[in-house]
C-alpha positions as a LaTeX table, in Angstrom:
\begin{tabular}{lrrr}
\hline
Residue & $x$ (\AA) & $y$ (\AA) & $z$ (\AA) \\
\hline
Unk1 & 0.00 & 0.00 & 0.00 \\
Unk2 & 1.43 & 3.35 & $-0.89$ \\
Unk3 & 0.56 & 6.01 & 1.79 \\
Unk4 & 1.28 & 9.89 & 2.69 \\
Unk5 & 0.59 & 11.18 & 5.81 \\
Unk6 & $-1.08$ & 14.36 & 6.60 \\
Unk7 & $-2.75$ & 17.27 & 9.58 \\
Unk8 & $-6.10$ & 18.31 & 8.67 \\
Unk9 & $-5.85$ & 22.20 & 7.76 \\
Unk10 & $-8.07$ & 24.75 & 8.81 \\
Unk11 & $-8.50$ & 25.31 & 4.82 \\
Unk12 & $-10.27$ & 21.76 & 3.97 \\
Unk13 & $-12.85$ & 21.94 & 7.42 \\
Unk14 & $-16.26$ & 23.21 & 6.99 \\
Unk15 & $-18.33$ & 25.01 & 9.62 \\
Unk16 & $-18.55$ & 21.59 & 12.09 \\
Unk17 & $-14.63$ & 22.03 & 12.54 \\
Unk18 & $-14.12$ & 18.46 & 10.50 \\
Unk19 & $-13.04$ & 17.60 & 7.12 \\
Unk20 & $-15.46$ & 18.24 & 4.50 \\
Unk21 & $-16.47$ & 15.22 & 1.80 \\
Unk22 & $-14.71$ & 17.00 & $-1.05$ \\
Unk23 & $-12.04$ & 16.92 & 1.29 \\
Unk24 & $-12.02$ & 12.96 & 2.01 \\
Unk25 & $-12.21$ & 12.79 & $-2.35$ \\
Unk26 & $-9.51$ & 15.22 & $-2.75$ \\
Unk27 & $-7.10$ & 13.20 & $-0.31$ \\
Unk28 & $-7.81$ & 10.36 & $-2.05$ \\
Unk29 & $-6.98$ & 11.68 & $-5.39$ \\
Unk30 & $-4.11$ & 13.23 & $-4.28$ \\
Unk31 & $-3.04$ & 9.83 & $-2.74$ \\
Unk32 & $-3.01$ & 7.89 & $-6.15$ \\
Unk33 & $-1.27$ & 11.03 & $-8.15$ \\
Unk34 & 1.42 & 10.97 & $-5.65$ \\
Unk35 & 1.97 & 7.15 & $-6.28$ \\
Unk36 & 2.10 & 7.41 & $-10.28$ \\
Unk37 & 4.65 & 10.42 & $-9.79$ \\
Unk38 & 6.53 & 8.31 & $-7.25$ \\
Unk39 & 6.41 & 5.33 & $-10.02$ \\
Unk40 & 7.85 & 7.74 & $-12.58$ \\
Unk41 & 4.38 & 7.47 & $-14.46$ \\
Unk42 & 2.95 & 10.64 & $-13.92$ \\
Unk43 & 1.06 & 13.33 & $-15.34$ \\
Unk44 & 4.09 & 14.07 & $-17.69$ \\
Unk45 & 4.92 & 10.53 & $-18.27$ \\
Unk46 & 0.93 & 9.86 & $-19.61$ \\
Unk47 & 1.11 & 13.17 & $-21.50$ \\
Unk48 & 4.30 & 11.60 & $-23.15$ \\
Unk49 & 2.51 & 8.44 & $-24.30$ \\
Unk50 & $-0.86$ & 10.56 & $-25.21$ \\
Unk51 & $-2.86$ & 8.83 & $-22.21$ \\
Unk52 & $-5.03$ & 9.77 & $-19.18$ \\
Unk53 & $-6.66$ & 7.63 & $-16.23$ \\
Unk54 & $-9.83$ & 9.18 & $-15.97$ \\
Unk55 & $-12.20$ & 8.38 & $-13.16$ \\
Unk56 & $-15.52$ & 5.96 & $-13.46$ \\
Unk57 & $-16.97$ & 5.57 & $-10.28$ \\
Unk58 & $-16.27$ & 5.85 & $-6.41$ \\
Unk59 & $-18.33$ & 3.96 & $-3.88$ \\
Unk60 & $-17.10$ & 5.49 & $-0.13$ \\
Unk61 & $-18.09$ & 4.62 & 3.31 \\
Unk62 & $-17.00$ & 6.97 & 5.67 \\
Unk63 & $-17.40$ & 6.41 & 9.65 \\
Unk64 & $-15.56$ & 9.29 & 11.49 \\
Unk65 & $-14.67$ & 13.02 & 9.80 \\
Unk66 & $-11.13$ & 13.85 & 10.88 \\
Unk67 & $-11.28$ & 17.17 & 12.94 \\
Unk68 & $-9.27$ & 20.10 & 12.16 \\
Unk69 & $-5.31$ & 19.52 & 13.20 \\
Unk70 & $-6.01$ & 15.94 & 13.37 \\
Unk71 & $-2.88$ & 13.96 & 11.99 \\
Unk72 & $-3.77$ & 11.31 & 9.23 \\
Unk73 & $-2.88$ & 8.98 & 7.27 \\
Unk74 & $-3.93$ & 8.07 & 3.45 \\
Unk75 & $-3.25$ & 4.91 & 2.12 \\
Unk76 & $-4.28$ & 3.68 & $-1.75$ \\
Unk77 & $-3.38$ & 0.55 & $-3.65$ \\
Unk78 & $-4.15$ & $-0.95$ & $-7.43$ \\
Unk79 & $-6.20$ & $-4.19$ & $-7.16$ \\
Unk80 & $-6.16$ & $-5.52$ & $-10.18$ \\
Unk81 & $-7.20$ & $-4.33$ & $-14.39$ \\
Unk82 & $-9.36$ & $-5.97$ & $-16.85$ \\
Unk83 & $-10.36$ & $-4.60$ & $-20.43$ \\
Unk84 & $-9.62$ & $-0.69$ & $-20.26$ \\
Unk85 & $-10.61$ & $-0.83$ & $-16.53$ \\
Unk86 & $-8.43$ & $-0.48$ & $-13.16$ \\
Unk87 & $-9.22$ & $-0.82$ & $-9.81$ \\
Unk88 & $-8.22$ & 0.93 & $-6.97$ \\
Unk89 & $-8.93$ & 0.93 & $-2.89$ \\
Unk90 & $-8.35$ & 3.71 & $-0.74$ \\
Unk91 & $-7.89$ & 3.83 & 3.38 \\
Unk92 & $-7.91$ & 6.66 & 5.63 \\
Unk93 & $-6.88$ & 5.99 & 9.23 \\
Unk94 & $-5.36$ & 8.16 & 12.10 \\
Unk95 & $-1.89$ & 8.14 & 13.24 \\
Unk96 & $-2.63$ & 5.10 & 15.29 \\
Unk97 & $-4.18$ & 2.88 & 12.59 \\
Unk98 & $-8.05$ & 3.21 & 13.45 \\
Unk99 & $-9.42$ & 3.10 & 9.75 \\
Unk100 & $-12.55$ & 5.59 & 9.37 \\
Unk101 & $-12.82$ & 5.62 & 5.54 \\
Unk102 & $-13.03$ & 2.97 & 3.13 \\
Unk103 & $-13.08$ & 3.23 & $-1.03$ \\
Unk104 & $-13.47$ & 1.35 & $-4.05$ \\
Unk105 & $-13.07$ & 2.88 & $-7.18$ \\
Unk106 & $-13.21$ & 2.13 & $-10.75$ \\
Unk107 & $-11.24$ & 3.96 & $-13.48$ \\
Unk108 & $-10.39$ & 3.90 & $-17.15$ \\
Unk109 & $-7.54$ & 4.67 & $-19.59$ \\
Unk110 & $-8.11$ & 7.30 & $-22.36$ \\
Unk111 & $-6.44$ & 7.68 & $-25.62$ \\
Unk112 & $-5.81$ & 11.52 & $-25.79$ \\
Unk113 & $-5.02$ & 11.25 & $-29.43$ \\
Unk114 & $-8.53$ & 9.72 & $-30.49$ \\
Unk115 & $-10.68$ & 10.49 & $-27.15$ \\
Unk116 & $-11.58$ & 7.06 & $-26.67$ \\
Unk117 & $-10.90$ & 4.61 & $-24.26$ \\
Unk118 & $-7.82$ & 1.90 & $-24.47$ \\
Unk119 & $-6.90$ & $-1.17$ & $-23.07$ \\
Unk120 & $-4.94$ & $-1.46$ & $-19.95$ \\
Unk121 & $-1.53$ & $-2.88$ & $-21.19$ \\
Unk122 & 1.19 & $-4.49$ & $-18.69$ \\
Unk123 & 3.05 & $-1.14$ & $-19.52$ \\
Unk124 & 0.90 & 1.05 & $-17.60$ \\
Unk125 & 0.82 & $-1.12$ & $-14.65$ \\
Unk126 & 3.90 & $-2.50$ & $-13.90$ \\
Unk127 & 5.04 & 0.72 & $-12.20$ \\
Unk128 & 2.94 & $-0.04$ & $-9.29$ \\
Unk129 & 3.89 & $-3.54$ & $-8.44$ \\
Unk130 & 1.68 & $-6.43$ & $-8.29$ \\
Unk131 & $-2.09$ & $-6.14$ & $-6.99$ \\
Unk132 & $-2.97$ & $-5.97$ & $-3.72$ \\
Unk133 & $-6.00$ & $-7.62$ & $-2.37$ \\
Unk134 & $-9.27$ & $-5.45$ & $-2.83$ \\
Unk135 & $-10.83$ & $-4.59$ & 0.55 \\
Unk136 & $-13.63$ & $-6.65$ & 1.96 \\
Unk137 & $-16.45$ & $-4.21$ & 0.50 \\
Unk138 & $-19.00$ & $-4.27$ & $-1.85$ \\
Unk139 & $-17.84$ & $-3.59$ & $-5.38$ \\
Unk140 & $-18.82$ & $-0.07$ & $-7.57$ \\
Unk141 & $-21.22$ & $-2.16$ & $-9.87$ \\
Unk142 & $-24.40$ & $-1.57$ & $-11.61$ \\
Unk143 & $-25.60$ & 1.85 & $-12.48$ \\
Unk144 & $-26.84$ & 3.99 & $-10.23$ \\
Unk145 & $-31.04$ & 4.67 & $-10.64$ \\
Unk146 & $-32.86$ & 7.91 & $-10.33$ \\
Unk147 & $-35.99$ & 7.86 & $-8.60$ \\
Unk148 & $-39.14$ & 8.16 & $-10.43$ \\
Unk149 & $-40.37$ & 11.45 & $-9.21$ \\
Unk150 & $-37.52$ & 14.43 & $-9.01$ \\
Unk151 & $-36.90$ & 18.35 & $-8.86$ \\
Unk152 & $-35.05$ & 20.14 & $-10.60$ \\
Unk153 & $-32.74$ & 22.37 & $-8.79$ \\
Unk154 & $-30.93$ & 25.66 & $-10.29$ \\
Unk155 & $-28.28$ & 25.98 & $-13.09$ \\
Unk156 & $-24.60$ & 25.69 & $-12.43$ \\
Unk157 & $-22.39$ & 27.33 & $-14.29$ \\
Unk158 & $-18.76$ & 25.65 & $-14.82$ \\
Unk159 & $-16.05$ & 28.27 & $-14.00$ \\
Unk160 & $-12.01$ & 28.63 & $-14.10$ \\
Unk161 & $-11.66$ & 27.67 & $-10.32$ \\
Unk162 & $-13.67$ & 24.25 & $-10.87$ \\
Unk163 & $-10.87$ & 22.92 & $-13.96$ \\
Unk164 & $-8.42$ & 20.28 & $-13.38$ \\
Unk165 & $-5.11$ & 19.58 & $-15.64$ \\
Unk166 & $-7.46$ & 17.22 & $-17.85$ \\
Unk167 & $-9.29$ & 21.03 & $-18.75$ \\
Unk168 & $-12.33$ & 19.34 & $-17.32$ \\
Unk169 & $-14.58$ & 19.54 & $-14.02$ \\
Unk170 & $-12.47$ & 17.97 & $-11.08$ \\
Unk171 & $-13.89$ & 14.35 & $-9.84$ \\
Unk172 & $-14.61$ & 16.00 & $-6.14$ \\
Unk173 & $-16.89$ & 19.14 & $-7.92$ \\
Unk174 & $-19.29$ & 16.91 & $-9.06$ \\
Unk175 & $-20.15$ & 15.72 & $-5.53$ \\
Unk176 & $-20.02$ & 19.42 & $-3.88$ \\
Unk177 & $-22.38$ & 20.26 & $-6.98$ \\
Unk178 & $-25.16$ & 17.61 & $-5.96$ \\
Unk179 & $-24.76$ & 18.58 & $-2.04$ \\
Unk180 & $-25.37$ & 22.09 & $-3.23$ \\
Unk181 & $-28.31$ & 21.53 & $-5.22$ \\
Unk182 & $-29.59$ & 19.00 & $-2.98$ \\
Unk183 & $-29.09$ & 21.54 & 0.06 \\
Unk184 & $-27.08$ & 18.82 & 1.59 \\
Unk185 & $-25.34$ & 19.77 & 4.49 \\
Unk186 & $-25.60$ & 17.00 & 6.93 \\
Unk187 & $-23.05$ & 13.96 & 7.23 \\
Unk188 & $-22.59$ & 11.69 & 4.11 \\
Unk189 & $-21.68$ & 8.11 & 5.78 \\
Unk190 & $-22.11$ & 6.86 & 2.45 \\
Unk191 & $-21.20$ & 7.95 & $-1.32$ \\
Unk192 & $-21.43$ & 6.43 & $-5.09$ \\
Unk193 & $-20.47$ & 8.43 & $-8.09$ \\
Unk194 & $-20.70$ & 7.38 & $-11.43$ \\
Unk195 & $-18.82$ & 9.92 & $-14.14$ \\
Unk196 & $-20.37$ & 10.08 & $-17.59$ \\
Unk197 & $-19.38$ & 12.92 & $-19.85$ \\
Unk198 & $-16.95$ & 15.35 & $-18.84$ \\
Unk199 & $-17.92$ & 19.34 & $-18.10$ \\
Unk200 & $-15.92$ & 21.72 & $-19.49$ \\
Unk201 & $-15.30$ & 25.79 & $-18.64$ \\
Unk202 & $-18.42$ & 27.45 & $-19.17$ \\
Unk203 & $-20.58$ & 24.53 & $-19.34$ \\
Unk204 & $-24.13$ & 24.74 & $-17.82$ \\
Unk205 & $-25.04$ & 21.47 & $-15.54$ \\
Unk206 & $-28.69$ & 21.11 & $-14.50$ \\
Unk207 & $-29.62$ & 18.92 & $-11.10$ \\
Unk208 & $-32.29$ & 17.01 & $-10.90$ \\
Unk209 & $-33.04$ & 15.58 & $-7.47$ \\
Unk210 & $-34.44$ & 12.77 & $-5.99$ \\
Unk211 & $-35.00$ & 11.51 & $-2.44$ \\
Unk212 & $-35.87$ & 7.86 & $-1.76$ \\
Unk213 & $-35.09$ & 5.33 & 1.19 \\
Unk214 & $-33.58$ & 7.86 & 3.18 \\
Unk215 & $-30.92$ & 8.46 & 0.08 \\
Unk216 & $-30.76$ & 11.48 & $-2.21$ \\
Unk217 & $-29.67$ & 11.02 & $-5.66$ \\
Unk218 & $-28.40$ & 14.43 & $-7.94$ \\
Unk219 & $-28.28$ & 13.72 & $-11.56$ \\
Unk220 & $-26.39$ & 16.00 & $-13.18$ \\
Unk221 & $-27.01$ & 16.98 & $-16.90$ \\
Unk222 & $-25.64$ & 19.25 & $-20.03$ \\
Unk223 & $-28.69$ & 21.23 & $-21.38$ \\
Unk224 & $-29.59$ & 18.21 & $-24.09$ \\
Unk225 & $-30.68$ & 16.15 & $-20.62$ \\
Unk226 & $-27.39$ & 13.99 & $-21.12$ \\
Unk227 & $-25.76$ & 12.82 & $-17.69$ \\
Unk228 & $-22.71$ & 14.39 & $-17.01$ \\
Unk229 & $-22.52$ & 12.90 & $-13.42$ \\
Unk230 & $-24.69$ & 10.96 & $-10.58$ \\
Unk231 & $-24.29$ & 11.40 & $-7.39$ \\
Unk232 & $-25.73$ & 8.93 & $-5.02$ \\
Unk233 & $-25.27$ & 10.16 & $-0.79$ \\
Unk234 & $-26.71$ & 8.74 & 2.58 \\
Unk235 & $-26.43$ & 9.61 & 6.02 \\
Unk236 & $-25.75$ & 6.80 & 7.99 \\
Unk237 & $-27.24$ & 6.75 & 11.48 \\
Unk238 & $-24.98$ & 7.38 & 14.76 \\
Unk239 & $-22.20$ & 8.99 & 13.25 \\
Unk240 & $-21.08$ & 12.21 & 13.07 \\
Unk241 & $-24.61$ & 13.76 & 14.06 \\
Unk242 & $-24.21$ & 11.49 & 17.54 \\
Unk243 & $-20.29$ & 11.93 & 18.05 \\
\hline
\end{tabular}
C-alpha cells in the first residue's frame, strides 16, 4: 500500500470544525497522483505516451470526519485491471491505525489522441507492483437509478476555479455540486459516483433531485438532458450527528 501522511488544515474543514467530503475525495486523489509520480508514471509521463486515467466511479463509506489539526494517514493501492478498466482501494486511518474511511473505485484509460478509451496494457501497470488484495467491501457495480419522481434544482455554471489539468470539471466538484443543489449539508456516511461525460469551462449542468429510502440522488445533466454525473449520498445513522 502506498501512503502519505497528513494534519487536517483549517482550509479543507467546513463550519462543524471536521473535514469536508470533497475533502475525504480530494485526499484520495491526491493519494493515487502521488503514487504514479513516485512510479515515474505521472502526469508528464501519460502526457508523453498521449494517455489519461480518468475516473468511473467511487463507492465510499466513511465512519468518522477527521477534525481540524487531526494527523492522518492516506493509504491507496491498485487491485487488479481488466479490459480498459483499473481498480483501486483507498484507506484513511489516524496516526494510530483506526481506519474511518473505506473506497473502491473504478477507473479507465483514455487515448488523448482519439478520445476514446484503451486497453490497460502491462506497460501502464507495472510501475505499481503487483495487486494488492481489494478490501472486503461491496464492489462499484451496476448503475446507479434515479428515482421516479424528481426536482429540478438551479443551473450551475462551470467556472475557471472548478478545472483540473485534464481542462475538465475535477472528480470532487461533481459531488459538492449535488450537495449544493440538494441543500445537503448534513453527514454523508455513504457515497457512489458514477462519471459520464466530462464538463468543461463554461458549461451549464442542470440537477435534478431525488429523495428515496432515506438516500438522495443528484443527476447531473448538459442542457440536451445527457448525464454528465450521478451522485448517489446517505447519512448513515450514529455517526457524526451522535459523536
Amino acid at each position: 500500500m502506498y501512503q502519505f501522511n497528513s494534519r487536517i488544515r483549517y482550509s479543507e474543514i467546513g463550519e462543524d470544525g471536521r473535514l469536508t467530503l470533497t475533502g475525504i475525495i480530494n485526499y484520495f486523489q491526491d493519494c493515487s497522483t502521488f503514487q504514479s509520480e513516485d512510479c515515474g508514471v505521472g502526469i508528464r509521463y501519460l502526457e508523453g505516451k498521449k494517455k489519461a486515467w480518468m475516473l468511473s466511479s467511487w463507492r465510499i463509506f466513511i465512519n468518522h470526519y477527521p477534525e481540524f489539526g487531526e494527523e492522518i494517514t492516506v493509504g491507496t493501492w491498485p487491485w487488479g485491471n481488466k479490459g480498459i478498466y483499473g481498480f483501486r482501494n483507498f484507506v484513511m486511518e489516524d496516526r494510530f491505525g483506526n481506519r474511518f474511511v473505506e473506497a473502491d473505485s473504478v477507473w479507465f484509460l483514455m487515448n488523448l489522441e482519439t478520445g476514446l478509451p484503451c486497453r490497460v496494457m502491462q506497460e501502464d501497470v507495472a510501475a505499481y507492483g503487483p495487486p494488492g488484495s481489494p478490501l472486503p467491501m461491496e464492489p462499484v457495480t451496476g448503475k446507479i437509478r434515479l428515482p421516479a419522481s424528481c426536482q429540478e434544482g438551479s443551473p450551475i455554471i462551470v467556472g475557471a476555479h472548478h478545472i483540473d489539468t485534464n481542462h475538465h470539471v475535477n472528480n470532487a466538484q461533481y459531488v459538492e455540486f449535488a450537495r449544493e443543489a440538494a441543500c445537503s449539508c448534513r453527514p454523508i456516511g455513504q457515497l457512489r459516483v458514477e462519471y459520464k461525460k466530462a464538463a468543461a469551462l463554461g458549461d451549464s449542468i442542470y440537477p435534478k433531485i431525488g429523495r428515496e429510502d432515506g438516500a438522495i440522488t443528484v443527476a447531473l445533466l448538459n442542457r440536451q438532458g445527457e448525464l454528465y454525473a450521478v451522485v448517489w449520498m446517505k447519512e448513515e445513522p450514529g455517526k457524526e450527528k451522535n459523536d
